[in-house]
mmCIF file of C-alpha atoms in Angstrom:
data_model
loop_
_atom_site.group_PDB
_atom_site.id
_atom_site.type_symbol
_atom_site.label_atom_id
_atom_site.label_comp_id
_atom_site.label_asym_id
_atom_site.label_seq_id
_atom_site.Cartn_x
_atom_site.Cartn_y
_atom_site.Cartn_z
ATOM 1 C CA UNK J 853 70.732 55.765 -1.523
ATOM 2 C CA UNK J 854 70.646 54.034 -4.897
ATOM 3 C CA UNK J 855 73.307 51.473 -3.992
ATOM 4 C CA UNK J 856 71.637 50.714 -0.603
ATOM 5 C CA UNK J 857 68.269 50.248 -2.444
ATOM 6 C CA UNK J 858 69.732 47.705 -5.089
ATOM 7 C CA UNK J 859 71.091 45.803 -1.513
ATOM 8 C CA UNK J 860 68.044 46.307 0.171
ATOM 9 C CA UNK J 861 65.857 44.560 -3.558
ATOM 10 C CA UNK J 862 68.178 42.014 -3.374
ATOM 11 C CA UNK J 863 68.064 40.855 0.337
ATOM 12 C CA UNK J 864 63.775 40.963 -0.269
ATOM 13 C CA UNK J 865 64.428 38.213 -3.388
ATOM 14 C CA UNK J 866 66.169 36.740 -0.718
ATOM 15 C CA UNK J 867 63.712 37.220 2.461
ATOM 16 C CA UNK J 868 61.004 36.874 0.378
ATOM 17 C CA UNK J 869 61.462 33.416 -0.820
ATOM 18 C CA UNK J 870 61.821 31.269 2.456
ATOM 19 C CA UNK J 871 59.490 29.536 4.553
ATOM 20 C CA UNK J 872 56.819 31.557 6.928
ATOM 21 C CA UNK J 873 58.767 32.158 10.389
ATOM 22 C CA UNK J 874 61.713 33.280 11.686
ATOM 23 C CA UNK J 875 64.869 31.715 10.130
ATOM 24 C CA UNK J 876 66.834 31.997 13.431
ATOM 25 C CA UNK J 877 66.136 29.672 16.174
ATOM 26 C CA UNK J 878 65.315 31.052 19.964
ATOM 27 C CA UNK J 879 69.092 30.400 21.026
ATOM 28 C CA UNK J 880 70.735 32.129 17.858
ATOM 29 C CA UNK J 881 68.611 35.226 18.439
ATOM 30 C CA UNK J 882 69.416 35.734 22.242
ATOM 31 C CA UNK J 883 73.415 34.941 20.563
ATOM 32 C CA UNK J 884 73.159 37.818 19.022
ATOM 33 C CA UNK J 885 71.976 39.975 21.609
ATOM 34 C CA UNK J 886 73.798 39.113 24.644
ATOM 35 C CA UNK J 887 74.980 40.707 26.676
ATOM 36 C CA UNK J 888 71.100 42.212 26.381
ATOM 37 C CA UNK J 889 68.639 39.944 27.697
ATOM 38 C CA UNK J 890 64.941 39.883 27.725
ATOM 39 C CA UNK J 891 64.724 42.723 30.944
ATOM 40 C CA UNK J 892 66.239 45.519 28.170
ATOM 41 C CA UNK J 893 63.177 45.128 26.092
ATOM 42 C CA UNK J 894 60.700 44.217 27.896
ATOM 43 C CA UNK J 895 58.185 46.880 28.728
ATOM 44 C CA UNK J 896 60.225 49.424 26.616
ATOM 45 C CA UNK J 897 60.065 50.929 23.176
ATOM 46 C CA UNK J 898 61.992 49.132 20.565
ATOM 47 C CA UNK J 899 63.587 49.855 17.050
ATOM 48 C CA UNK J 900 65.269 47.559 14.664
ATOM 49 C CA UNK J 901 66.845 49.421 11.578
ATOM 50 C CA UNK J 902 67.070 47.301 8.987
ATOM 51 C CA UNK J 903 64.577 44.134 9.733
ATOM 52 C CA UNK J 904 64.764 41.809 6.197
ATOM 53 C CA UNK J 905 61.567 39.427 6.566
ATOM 54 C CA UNK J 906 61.202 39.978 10.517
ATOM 55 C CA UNK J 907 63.167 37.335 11.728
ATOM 56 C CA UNK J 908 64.313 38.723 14.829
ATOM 57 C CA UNK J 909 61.454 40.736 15.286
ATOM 58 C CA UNK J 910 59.559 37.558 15.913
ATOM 59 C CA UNK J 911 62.006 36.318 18.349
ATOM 60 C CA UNK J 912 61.802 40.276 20.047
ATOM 61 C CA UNK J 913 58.258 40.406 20.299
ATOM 62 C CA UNK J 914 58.592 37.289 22.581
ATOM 63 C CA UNK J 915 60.463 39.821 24.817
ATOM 64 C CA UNK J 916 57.370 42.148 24.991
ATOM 65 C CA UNK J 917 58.218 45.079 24.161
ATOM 66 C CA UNK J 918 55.868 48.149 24.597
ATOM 67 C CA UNK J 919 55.960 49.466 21.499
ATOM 68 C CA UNK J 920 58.145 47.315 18.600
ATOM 69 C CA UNK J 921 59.136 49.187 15.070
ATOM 70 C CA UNK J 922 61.134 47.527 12.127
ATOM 71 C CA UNK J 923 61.937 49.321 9.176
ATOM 72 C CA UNK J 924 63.578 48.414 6.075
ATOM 73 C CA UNK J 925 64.484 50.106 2.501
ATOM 74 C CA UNK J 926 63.152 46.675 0.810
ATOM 75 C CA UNK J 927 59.869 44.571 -0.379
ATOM 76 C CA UNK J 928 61.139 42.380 2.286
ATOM 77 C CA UNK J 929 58.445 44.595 4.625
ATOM 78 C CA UNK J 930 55.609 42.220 2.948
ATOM 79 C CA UNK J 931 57.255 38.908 4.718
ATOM 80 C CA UNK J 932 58.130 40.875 7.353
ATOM 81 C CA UNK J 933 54.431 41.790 8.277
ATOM 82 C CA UNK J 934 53.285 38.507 7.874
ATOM 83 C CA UNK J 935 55.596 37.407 9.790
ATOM 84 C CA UNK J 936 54.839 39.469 12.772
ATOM 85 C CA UNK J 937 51.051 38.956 12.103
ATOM 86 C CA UNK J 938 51.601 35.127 12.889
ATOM 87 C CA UNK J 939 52.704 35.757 16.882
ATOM 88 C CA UNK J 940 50.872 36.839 19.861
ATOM 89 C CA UNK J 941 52.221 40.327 20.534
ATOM 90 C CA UNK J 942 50.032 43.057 19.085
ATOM 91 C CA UNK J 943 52.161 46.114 19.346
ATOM 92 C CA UNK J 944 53.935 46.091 16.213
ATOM 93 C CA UNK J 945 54.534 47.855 13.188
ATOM 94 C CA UNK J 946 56.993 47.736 10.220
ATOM 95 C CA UNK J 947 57.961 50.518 8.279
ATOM 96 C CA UNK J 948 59.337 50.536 5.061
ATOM 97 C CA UNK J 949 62.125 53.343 4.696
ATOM 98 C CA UNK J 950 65.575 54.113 4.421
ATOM 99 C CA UNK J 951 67.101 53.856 7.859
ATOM 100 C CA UNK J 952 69.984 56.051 7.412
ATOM 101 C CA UNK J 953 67.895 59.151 7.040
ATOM 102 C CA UNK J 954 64.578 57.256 8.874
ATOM 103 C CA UNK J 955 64.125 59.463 12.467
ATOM 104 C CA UNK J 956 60.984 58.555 15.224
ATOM 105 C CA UNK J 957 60.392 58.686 18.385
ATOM 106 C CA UNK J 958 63.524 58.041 20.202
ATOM 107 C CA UNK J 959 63.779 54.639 21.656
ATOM 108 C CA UNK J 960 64.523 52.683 24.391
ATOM 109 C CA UNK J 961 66.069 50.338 22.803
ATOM 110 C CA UNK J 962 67.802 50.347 19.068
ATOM 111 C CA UNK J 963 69.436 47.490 17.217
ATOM 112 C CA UNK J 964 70.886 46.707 13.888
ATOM 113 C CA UNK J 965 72.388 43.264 13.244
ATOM 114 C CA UNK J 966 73.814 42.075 10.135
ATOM 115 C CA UNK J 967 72.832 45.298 7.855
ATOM 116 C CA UNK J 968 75.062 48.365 9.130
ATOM 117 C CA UNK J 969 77.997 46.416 7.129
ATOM 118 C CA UNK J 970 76.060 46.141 3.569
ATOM 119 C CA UNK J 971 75.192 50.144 3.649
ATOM 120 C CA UNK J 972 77.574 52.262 0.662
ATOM 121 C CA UNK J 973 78.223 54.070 4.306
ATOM 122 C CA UNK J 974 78.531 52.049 7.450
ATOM 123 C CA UNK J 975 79.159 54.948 9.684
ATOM 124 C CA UNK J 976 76.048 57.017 8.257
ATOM 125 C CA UNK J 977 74.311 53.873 9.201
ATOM 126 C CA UNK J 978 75.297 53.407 12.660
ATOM 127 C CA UNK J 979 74.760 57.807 13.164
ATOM 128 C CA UNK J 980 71.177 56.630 12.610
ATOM 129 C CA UNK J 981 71.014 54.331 15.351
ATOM 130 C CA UNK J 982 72.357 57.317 18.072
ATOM 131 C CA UNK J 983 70.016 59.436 16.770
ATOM 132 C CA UNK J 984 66.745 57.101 17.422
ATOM 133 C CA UNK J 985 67.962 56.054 20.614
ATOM 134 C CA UNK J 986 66.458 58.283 23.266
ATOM 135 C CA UNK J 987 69.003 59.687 25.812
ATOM 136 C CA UNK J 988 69.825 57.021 28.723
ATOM 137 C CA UNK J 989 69.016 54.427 25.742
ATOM 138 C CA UNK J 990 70.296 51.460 24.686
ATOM 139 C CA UNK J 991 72.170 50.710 21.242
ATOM 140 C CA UNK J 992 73.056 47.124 19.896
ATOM 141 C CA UNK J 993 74.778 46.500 16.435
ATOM 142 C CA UNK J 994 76.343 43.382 14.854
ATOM 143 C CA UNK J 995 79.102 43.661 11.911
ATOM 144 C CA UNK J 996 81.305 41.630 10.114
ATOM 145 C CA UNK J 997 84.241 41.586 11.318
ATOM 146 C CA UNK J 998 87.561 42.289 8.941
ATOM 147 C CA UNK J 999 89.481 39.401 11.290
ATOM 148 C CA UNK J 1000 88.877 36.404 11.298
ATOM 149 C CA UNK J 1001 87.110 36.115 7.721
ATOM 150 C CA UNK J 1002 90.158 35.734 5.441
ATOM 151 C CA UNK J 1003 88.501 33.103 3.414
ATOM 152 C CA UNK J 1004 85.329 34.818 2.979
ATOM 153 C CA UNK J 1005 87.275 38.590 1.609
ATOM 154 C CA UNK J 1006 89.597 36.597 -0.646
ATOM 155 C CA UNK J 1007 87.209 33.862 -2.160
ATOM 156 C CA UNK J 1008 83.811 34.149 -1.508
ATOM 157 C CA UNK J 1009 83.801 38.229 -1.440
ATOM 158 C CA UNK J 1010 85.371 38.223 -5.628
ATOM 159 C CA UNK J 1011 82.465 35.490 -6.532
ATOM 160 C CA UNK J 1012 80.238 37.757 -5.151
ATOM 161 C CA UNK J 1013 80.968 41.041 -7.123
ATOM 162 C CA UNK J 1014 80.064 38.576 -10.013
ATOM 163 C CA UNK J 1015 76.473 36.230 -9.152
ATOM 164 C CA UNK J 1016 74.873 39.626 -7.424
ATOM 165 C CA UNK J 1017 74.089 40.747 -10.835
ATOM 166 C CA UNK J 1018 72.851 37.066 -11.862
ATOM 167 C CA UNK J 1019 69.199 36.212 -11.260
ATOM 168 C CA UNK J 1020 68.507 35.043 -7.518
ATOM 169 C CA UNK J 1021 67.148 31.534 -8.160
ATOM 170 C CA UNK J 1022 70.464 30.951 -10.496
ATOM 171 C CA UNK J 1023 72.515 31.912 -7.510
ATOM 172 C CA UNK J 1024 70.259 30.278 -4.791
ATOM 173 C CA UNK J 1025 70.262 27.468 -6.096
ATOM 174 C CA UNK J 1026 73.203 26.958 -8.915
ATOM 175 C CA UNK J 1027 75.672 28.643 -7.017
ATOM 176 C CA UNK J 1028 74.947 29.371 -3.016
ATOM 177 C CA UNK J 1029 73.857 25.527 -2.838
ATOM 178 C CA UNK J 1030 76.841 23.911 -4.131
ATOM 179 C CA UNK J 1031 79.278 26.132 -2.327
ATOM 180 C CA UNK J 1032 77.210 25.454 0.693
ATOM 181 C CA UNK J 1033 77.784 21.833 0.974
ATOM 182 C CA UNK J 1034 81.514 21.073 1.226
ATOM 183 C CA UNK J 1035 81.551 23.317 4.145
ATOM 184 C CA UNK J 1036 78.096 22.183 5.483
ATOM 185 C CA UNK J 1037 80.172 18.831 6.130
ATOM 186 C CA UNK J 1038 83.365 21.014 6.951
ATOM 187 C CA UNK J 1039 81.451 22.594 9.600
ATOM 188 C CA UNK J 1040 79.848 19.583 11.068
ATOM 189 C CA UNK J 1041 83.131 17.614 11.197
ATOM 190 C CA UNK J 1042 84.598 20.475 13.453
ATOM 191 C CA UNK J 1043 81.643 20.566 15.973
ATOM 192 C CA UNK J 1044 81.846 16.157 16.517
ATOM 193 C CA UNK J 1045 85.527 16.431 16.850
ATOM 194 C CA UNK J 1046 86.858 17.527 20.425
ATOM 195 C CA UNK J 1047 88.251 21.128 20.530
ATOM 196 C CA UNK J 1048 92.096 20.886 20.328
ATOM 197 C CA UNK J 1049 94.457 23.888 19.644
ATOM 198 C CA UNK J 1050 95.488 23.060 16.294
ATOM 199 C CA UNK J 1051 91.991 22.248 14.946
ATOM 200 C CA UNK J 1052 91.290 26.118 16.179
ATOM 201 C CA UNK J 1053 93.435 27.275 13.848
ATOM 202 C CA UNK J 1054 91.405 26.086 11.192
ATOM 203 C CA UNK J 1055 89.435 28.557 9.236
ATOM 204 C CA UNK J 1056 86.400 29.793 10.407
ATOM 205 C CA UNK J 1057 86.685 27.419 13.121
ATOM 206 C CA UNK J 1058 84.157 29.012 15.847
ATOM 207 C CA UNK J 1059 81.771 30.261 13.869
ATOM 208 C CA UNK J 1060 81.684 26.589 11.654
ATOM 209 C CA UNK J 1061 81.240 25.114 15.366
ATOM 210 C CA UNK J 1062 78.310 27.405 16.003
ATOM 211 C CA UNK J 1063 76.933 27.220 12.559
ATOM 212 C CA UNK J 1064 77.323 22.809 12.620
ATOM 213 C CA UNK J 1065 74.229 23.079 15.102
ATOM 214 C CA UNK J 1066 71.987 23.764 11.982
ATOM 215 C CA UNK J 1067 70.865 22.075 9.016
ATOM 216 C CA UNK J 1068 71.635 22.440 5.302
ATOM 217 C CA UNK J 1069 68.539 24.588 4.216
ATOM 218 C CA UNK J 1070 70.438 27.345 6.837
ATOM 219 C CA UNK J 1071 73.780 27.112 5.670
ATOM 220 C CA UNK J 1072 72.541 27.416 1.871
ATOM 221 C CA UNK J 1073 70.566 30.502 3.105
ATOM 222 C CA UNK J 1074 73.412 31.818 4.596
ATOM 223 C CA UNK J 1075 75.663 31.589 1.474
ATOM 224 C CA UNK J 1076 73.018 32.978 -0.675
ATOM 225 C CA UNK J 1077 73.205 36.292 1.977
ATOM 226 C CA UNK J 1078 76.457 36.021 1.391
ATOM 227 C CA UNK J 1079 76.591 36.325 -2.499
ATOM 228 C CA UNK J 1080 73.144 38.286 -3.489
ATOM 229 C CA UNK J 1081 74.080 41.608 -1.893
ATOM 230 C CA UNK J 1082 75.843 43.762 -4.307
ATOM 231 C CA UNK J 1083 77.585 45.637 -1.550
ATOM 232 C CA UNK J 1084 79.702 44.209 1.467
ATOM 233 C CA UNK J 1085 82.038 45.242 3.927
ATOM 234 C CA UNK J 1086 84.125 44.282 6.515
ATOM 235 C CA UNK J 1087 84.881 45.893 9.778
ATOM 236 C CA UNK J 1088 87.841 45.615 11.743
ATOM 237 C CA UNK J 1089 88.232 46.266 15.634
ATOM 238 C CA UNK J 1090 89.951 50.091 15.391
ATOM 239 C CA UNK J 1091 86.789 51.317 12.870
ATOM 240 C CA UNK J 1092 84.170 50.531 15.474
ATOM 241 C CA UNK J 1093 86.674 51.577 18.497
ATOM 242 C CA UNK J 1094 86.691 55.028 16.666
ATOM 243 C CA UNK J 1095 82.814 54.998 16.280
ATOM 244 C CA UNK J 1096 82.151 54.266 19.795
ATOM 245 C CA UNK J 1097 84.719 56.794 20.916
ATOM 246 C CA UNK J 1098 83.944 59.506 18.494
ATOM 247 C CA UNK J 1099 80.483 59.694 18.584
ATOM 248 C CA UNK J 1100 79.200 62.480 20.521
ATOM 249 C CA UNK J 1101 76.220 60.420 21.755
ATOM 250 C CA UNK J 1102 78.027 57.697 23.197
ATOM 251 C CA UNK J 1103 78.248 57.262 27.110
ATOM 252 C CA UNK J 1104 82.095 56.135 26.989
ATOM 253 C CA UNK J 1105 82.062 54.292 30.226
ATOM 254 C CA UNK J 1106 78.932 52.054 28.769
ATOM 255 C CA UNK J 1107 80.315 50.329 25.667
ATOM 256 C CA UNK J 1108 80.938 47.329 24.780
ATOM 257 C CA UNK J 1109 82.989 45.694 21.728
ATOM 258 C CA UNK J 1110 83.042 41.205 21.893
ATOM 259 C CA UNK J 1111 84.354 39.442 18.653
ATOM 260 C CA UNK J 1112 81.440 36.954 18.545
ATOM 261 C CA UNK J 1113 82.282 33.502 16.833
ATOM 262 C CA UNK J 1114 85.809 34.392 15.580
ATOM 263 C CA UNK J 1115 84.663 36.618 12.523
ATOM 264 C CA UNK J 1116 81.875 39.598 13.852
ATOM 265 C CA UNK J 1117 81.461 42.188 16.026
ATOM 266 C CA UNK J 1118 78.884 43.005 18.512
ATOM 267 C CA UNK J 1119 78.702 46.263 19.983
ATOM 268 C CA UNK J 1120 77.086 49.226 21.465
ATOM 269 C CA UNK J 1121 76.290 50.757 24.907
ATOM 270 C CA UNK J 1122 74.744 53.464 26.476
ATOM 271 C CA UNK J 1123 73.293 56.809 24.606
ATOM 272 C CA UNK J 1124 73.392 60.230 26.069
#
């Protein structure tokens, strides 16, 4: 708990300092979800563990859900709730909590993307989204993946260990922002040249493709994620083949497990 609160203050510096909004565009946010789609949510009661400023909590209230519930260990709650206040649907709340020991009403639907990984226990992490999912349920969760981010555990990971302990405008803006920009034009070179099979063996070549779409104020948000959380790890296929087949709460014949981009892992399925 004390390690995943010092992660959870340091992702609210970082929530809590961008612009009103979601950061995610419409098309990222149904990226993440798919195979879901709008049909999953809509109508139905809906968790997120681990919601940062509400970001794709605005995106899921445009799926209108029933009942919608974010919770989150951090101050990030505040942006979060504003946030939320600044769309049409009403029937929201967010929560502030751990959500490895939070438990509600069971759900229709629960989802964690882009947190499970930054918990001192991943797997305690993703036992908390079983047990909020109601039986006949959906679960959703989106990792890092351990392939496919070579660059990222060798260089970026070690930098890391060291500017999460600095003071978050020195590495917003001294650090995240200058590492951010050789790859911001990295990244957009891929996307305007045509896909060939050597230039896929690039580094980071899908995701930098997907990422190119954006502009700079994203990718510098993105490497400041990247470097303010004093905890990270990285998943590789067999860990989340073992938690989907090892969990006694998983329908077997209902999961799913898609390397997204190159470098994550989306996953989930069906609980009993």
């Amino acid at each position: 708990m004390p390690d995943d609160l010092k992660t959870a203050d340091a992702f609210a510096t970082s929530w809590n300092n961008l612009p009103p909004g979601s950061v995610y565009t419409r098309a990222q946010f149904e990226d993440w979800f798919a195979p879901l789609h709008e049909a999953d949510a809509r109508d139905r009661r809906v968790l997120e563990l681990g919601c940062g400023n509400g970001s794709l909590l605005f995106h899921m209230a445009g799926w209108r859900p029933a009942q919608l519930e974010g919770v989150d260990l951090g101050a990030s709650v505040l942006s979060a709730r504003r946030n939320l206040s600044a769309q049409s649907n009403p029937n929201w709340v967010v929560t502030q909590g751990d959500l490895t020991t939070y438990r509600g009403e069971p759900r229709d639907l629960v989802y964690s993307i882009g947190v499970l990984h930054h918990l001192q226990n991943p797997r305690v992490g993703f036992d908390s989204v079983l047990a909020n999912t109601k039986p006949g349920g959906r679960f959703h969760c989106w990792v890092y993946a351990r392939e496919g981010n070579a660059v990222i555990i060798w260089l970026v990971d070690p930098l890391r260990r060291i500017v999460s302990h600095l003071p978050w405008w020195f590495t917003k803006y001294l650090v995240a922002a200058p590492l951010a920009a050789p790859y911001f034009l990295y990244a957009k070179l891929l996307r305007a040249l045509p896909r060939t099979h050597w230039l896929s063996r690039l580094p980071l070549y899908e995701y930098s493709r997907w990422i190119a779409e954006r502009e700079f104020a994203f990718f510098r948000h993105v490497a400041f994620d990247q470097l303010v959380t004093p905890q990270t790890v990285y998943l590789d296929r067999a860990t989340l083949e073992g938690w989907l087949r090892d969990h006694p709460r998983v329908v077997p014949e209902s999961t799913y497990l898609i390397f997204r981009n190159g470098n994550s892992w989306k996953f989930g399925g069906l609980a009993r």
